[in-house]
Amino acid sequence: GQQVMQIPQYQHVQEGEDFTTYCNSSTTLSNIQWYKQRPGGHPVFLIQLVKSGEVKKQKRLTFQFGEAKKNSSLHITATQTTDVGTYFCARNAGNMLTFGGGTRLMVKP
Amino acid sequence: DGGITQSPKYLFRKEGQNVTLSCEQNLNHDAMYWYRQDPGQGLRLIYYSQIVNDFQKGDIAEGYSVSREKKESFPLTVTSAQKNPTAFYLCASSTRSSPGDTQYFGPGTRLTVL
């Protein structure tokens, strides 16, 4: 299937530092979803972006969808230990999702 | 409470044995999915079903089989033909009425084949 590439694969940050993960596609996306998976847990839906250039915020999390709808980013301001986990983007085609490889965030207290 | 349940949480089997993982949802969702996740990796789609008595292969269907006899249930059988079955298996469901709907995941089953 058509893939979405996520970078970086891993990120260690000191608590209080910012964090960004990027999701890139070679083809135009109809929409992009973001999920968070805590260690040992299951993915939980965070948000869906649909419009070109869309920006959505959830407290310290900022999600962006590129103007060309080929990339997206998730930015966390002032990370906390509760942010630890793996963040996945997923492209949607009908009711199927294709997940990126995820970015694993580790936060040092 | 509405949600998706998977059982058991941990499962051990001997090599060469078939094993069936259960997935039940009471969200009244039409679509259900099975994913496989290997350590440090993303999710790969095994099978999905958009309606009762119908299902389609995902990206890594070889060595797996499913059935969808009831809307609420989508069991996955890991057969002895699956060369490397040890993994974390996640079931998910979503509504089918509008593309782009959220997928809700169950807690997963960790299968270890000895």
XYZ file of C-alpha atoms in Angstrom:
223
model
C 0.000 0.000 0.000
C 0.958 3.637 -0.207
C 3.170 4.470 2.696
C 3.663 7.349 5.029
C 7.176 7.925 6.319
C 7.731 9.206 9.819
C 10.832 10.828 11.243
C 12.601 10.623 13.541
C 12.250 7.023 14.641
C 13.340 7.867 18.184
C 13.694 11.063 20.167
C 15.098 11.572 23.646
C 14.329 14.922 25.235
C 14.812 16.502 28.619
C 11.560 17.269 30.374
C 10.521 20.781 29.388
C 12.059 20.635 25.918
C 9.953 20.688 22.794
C 9.415 17.725 20.472
C 8.336 17.407 16.865
C 7.583 14.400 14.697
C 7.056 14.589 10.955
C 4.978 12.506 8.611
C 5.603 12.573 4.853
C 3.850 11.073 1.870
C 4.810 11.003 -1.799
C 1.150 11.325 -2.768
C -1.563 13.738 -1.749
C -3.439 12.692 1.366
C -7.181 13.007 1.740
C -6.660 13.336 5.467
C -4.188 12.369 8.160
C -4.809 10.950 11.598
C -2.523 10.932 14.628
C -2.459 8.293 17.338
C -0.522 7.888 20.578
C 0.516 4.553 22.005
C 1.788 4.477 25.569
C 4.396 1.805 26.392
C 2.615 -1.514 26.677
C -0.669 0.023 25.574
C -2.741 0.338 22.456
C -3.000 3.235 19.992
C -5.410 5.972 20.965
C -6.774 8.460 18.467
C -5.590 12.026 18.958
C -6.821 14.015 15.982
C -7.688 14.063 12.292
C -6.629 16.782 9.843
C -8.489 17.238 6.592
C -7.943 20.712 5.153
C -4.857 22.006 3.409
C -2.752 24.074 5.829
C -4.916 23.099 8.776
C -3.547 23.683 12.268
C -5.184 22.233 15.354
C -4.149 22.479 18.977
C -4.797 20.281 21.970
C -3.236 21.931 25.013
C 0.527 21.548 24.461
C 0.110 19.582 21.221
C -0.013 21.340 17.846
C -0.902 19.423 14.701
C -0.305 20.756 11.200
C -1.293 19.566 7.759
C 0.853 20.840 4.908
C -0.423 23.117 2.216
C 0.100 20.415 -0.398
C -1.477 17.776 1.872
C 1.598 15.600 1.560
C 3.031 16.098 5.020
C 1.986 16.638 8.588
C 3.636 17.342 11.896
C 2.941 16.998 15.589
C 4.691 19.410 17.918
C 4.672 19.113 21.700
C 5.650 22.187 23.681
C 7.421 21.741 27.016
C 7.301 17.961 27.165
C 6.263 16.170 30.326
C 6.933 12.597 31.415
C 3.308 11.817 30.619
C 4.068 12.478 26.945
C 6.188 9.338 26.761
C 5.048 6.921 24.092
C 5.035 6.331 20.369
C 3.246 8.755 18.095
C 1.892 7.416 14.826
C 0.491 9.194 11.844
C -1.890 7.273 9.620
C -3.201 7.956 6.161
C -6.790 7.096 5.508
C -8.176 5.551 2.341
C -11.819 4.700 2.731
C -11.984 2.845 6.028
C -8.448 1.522 5.845
C -5.566 3.126 7.664
C -1.921 2.857 6.689
C 0.302 3.712 9.623
C 3.672 5.347 9.618
C 6.452 3.621 11.519
C 5.970 5.884 14.508
C 8.226 8.141 16.531
C 9.096 6.915 19.974
C 9.407 9.762 22.461
C 11.399 9.315 25.635
C 11.423 12.094 28.235
C 14.094 12.375 30.896
C 12.778 13.868 34.133
C -19.440 0.605 28.927
C -18.882 0.566 25.180
C -15.595 -0.647 23.825
C -13.489 -3.351 22.283
C -12.287 -6.343 24.198
C -9.549 -8.750 23.286
C -8.709 -11.882 25.137
C -6.486 -13.161 26.439
C -3.966 -10.418 27.126
C -1.057 -12.869 26.957
C -1.045 -16.133 25.040
C 1.597 -18.810 24.757
C 1.511 -21.570 22.200
C 3.804 -24.256 20.923
C 5.135 -24.038 17.421
C 2.899 -25.784 14.911
C -0.352 -25.113 16.762
C -3.131 -22.945 15.434
C -4.386 -20.315 17.852
C -7.466 -18.087 17.739
C -7.491 -14.571 19.169
C -10.832 -13.089 20.062
C -12.074 -9.569 19.413
C -15.495 -8.319 20.489
C -16.972 -4.829 20.210
C -20.227 -3.348 21.444
C -19.826 -0.019 19.673
C -22.173 -1.081 16.871
C -19.339 -0.485 14.404
C -19.603 -2.046 10.973
C -15.877 -2.239 10.235
C -13.311 -4.272 12.148
C -9.590 -4.727 11.644
C -6.658 -6.838 12.754
C -3.152 -5.425 12.985
C 0.156 -6.924 13.886
C 2.805 -4.934 15.733
C 6.382 -6.129 16.189
C 8.663 -4.597 18.857
C 9.555 -1.016 18.008
C 7.585 -1.163 14.774
C 4.432 0.316 13.359
C 1.131 -1.428 12.749
C 0.598 -3.670 9.762
C -2.862 -4.615 8.569
C -3.622 -8.334 8.491
C -7.331 -8.486 7.597
C -10.299 -6.186 7.694
C -14.040 -6.546 7.431
C -16.480 -3.811 6.509
C -19.625 -5.854 6.894
C -20.801 -9.157 8.324
C -19.857 -12.229 6.279
C -17.318 -10.283 4.248
C -13.626 -9.601 4.795
C -10.543 -8.642 2.806
C -6.844 -9.354 3.081
C -4.570 -6.630 4.302
C -0.854 -6.275 3.687
C 0.294 -9.367 5.608
C -2.564 -11.885 5.449
C -0.461 -14.986 4.736
C -0.664 -17.492 7.579
C -3.767 -15.900 9.093
C -7.497 -16.450 8.725
C -10.573 -14.600 9.988
C -14.334 -14.898 10.110
C -17.100 -12.332 10.558
C -20.262 -14.224 11.408
C -21.535 -11.567 13.784
C -21.224 -7.797 13.710
C -19.744 -7.772 17.199
C -17.063 -10.395 16.668
C -14.005 -10.722 14.420
C -11.777 -13.586 15.569
C -8.308 -14.047 14.111
C -6.685 -17.453 13.719
C -2.926 -17.601 13.564
C -2.169 -20.782 11.677
C 0.904 -22.956 11.722
C 1.702 -21.572 8.269
C 2.595 -18.204 9.799
C 6.373 -18.348 9.921
C 6.957 -15.836 12.686
C 3.768 -15.485 14.735
C 5.204 -14.011 17.922
C 3.913 -10.439 18.022
C 1.444 -8.025 19.562
C -1.957 -8.316 17.873
C -4.353 -5.386 17.903
C -7.988 -5.393 16.916
C -9.785 -2.187 15.969
C -13.205 -1.082 14.820
C -14.727 1.955 13.161
C -17.975 3.179 11.728
C -18.353 2.700 8.036
C -20.678 5.512 7.221
C -18.093 8.207 6.536
C -14.528 7.803 5.298
C -11.915 9.038 7.705
C -13.632 7.862 10.871
C -11.567 7.142 13.911
C -10.435 3.619 14.633
C -10.871 2.397 18.193
C -8.369 -0.167 19.362
C -8.685 -3.002 21.804
C -6.024 -3.602 24.467
C -4.225 -6.174 22.324
C -3.051 -9.758 22.739
C 0.639 -10.579 23.082
C 1.215 -13.935 21.417
C 4.390 -15.858 22.085
C 5.081 -19.024 20.158
C 7.624 -21.241 21.844
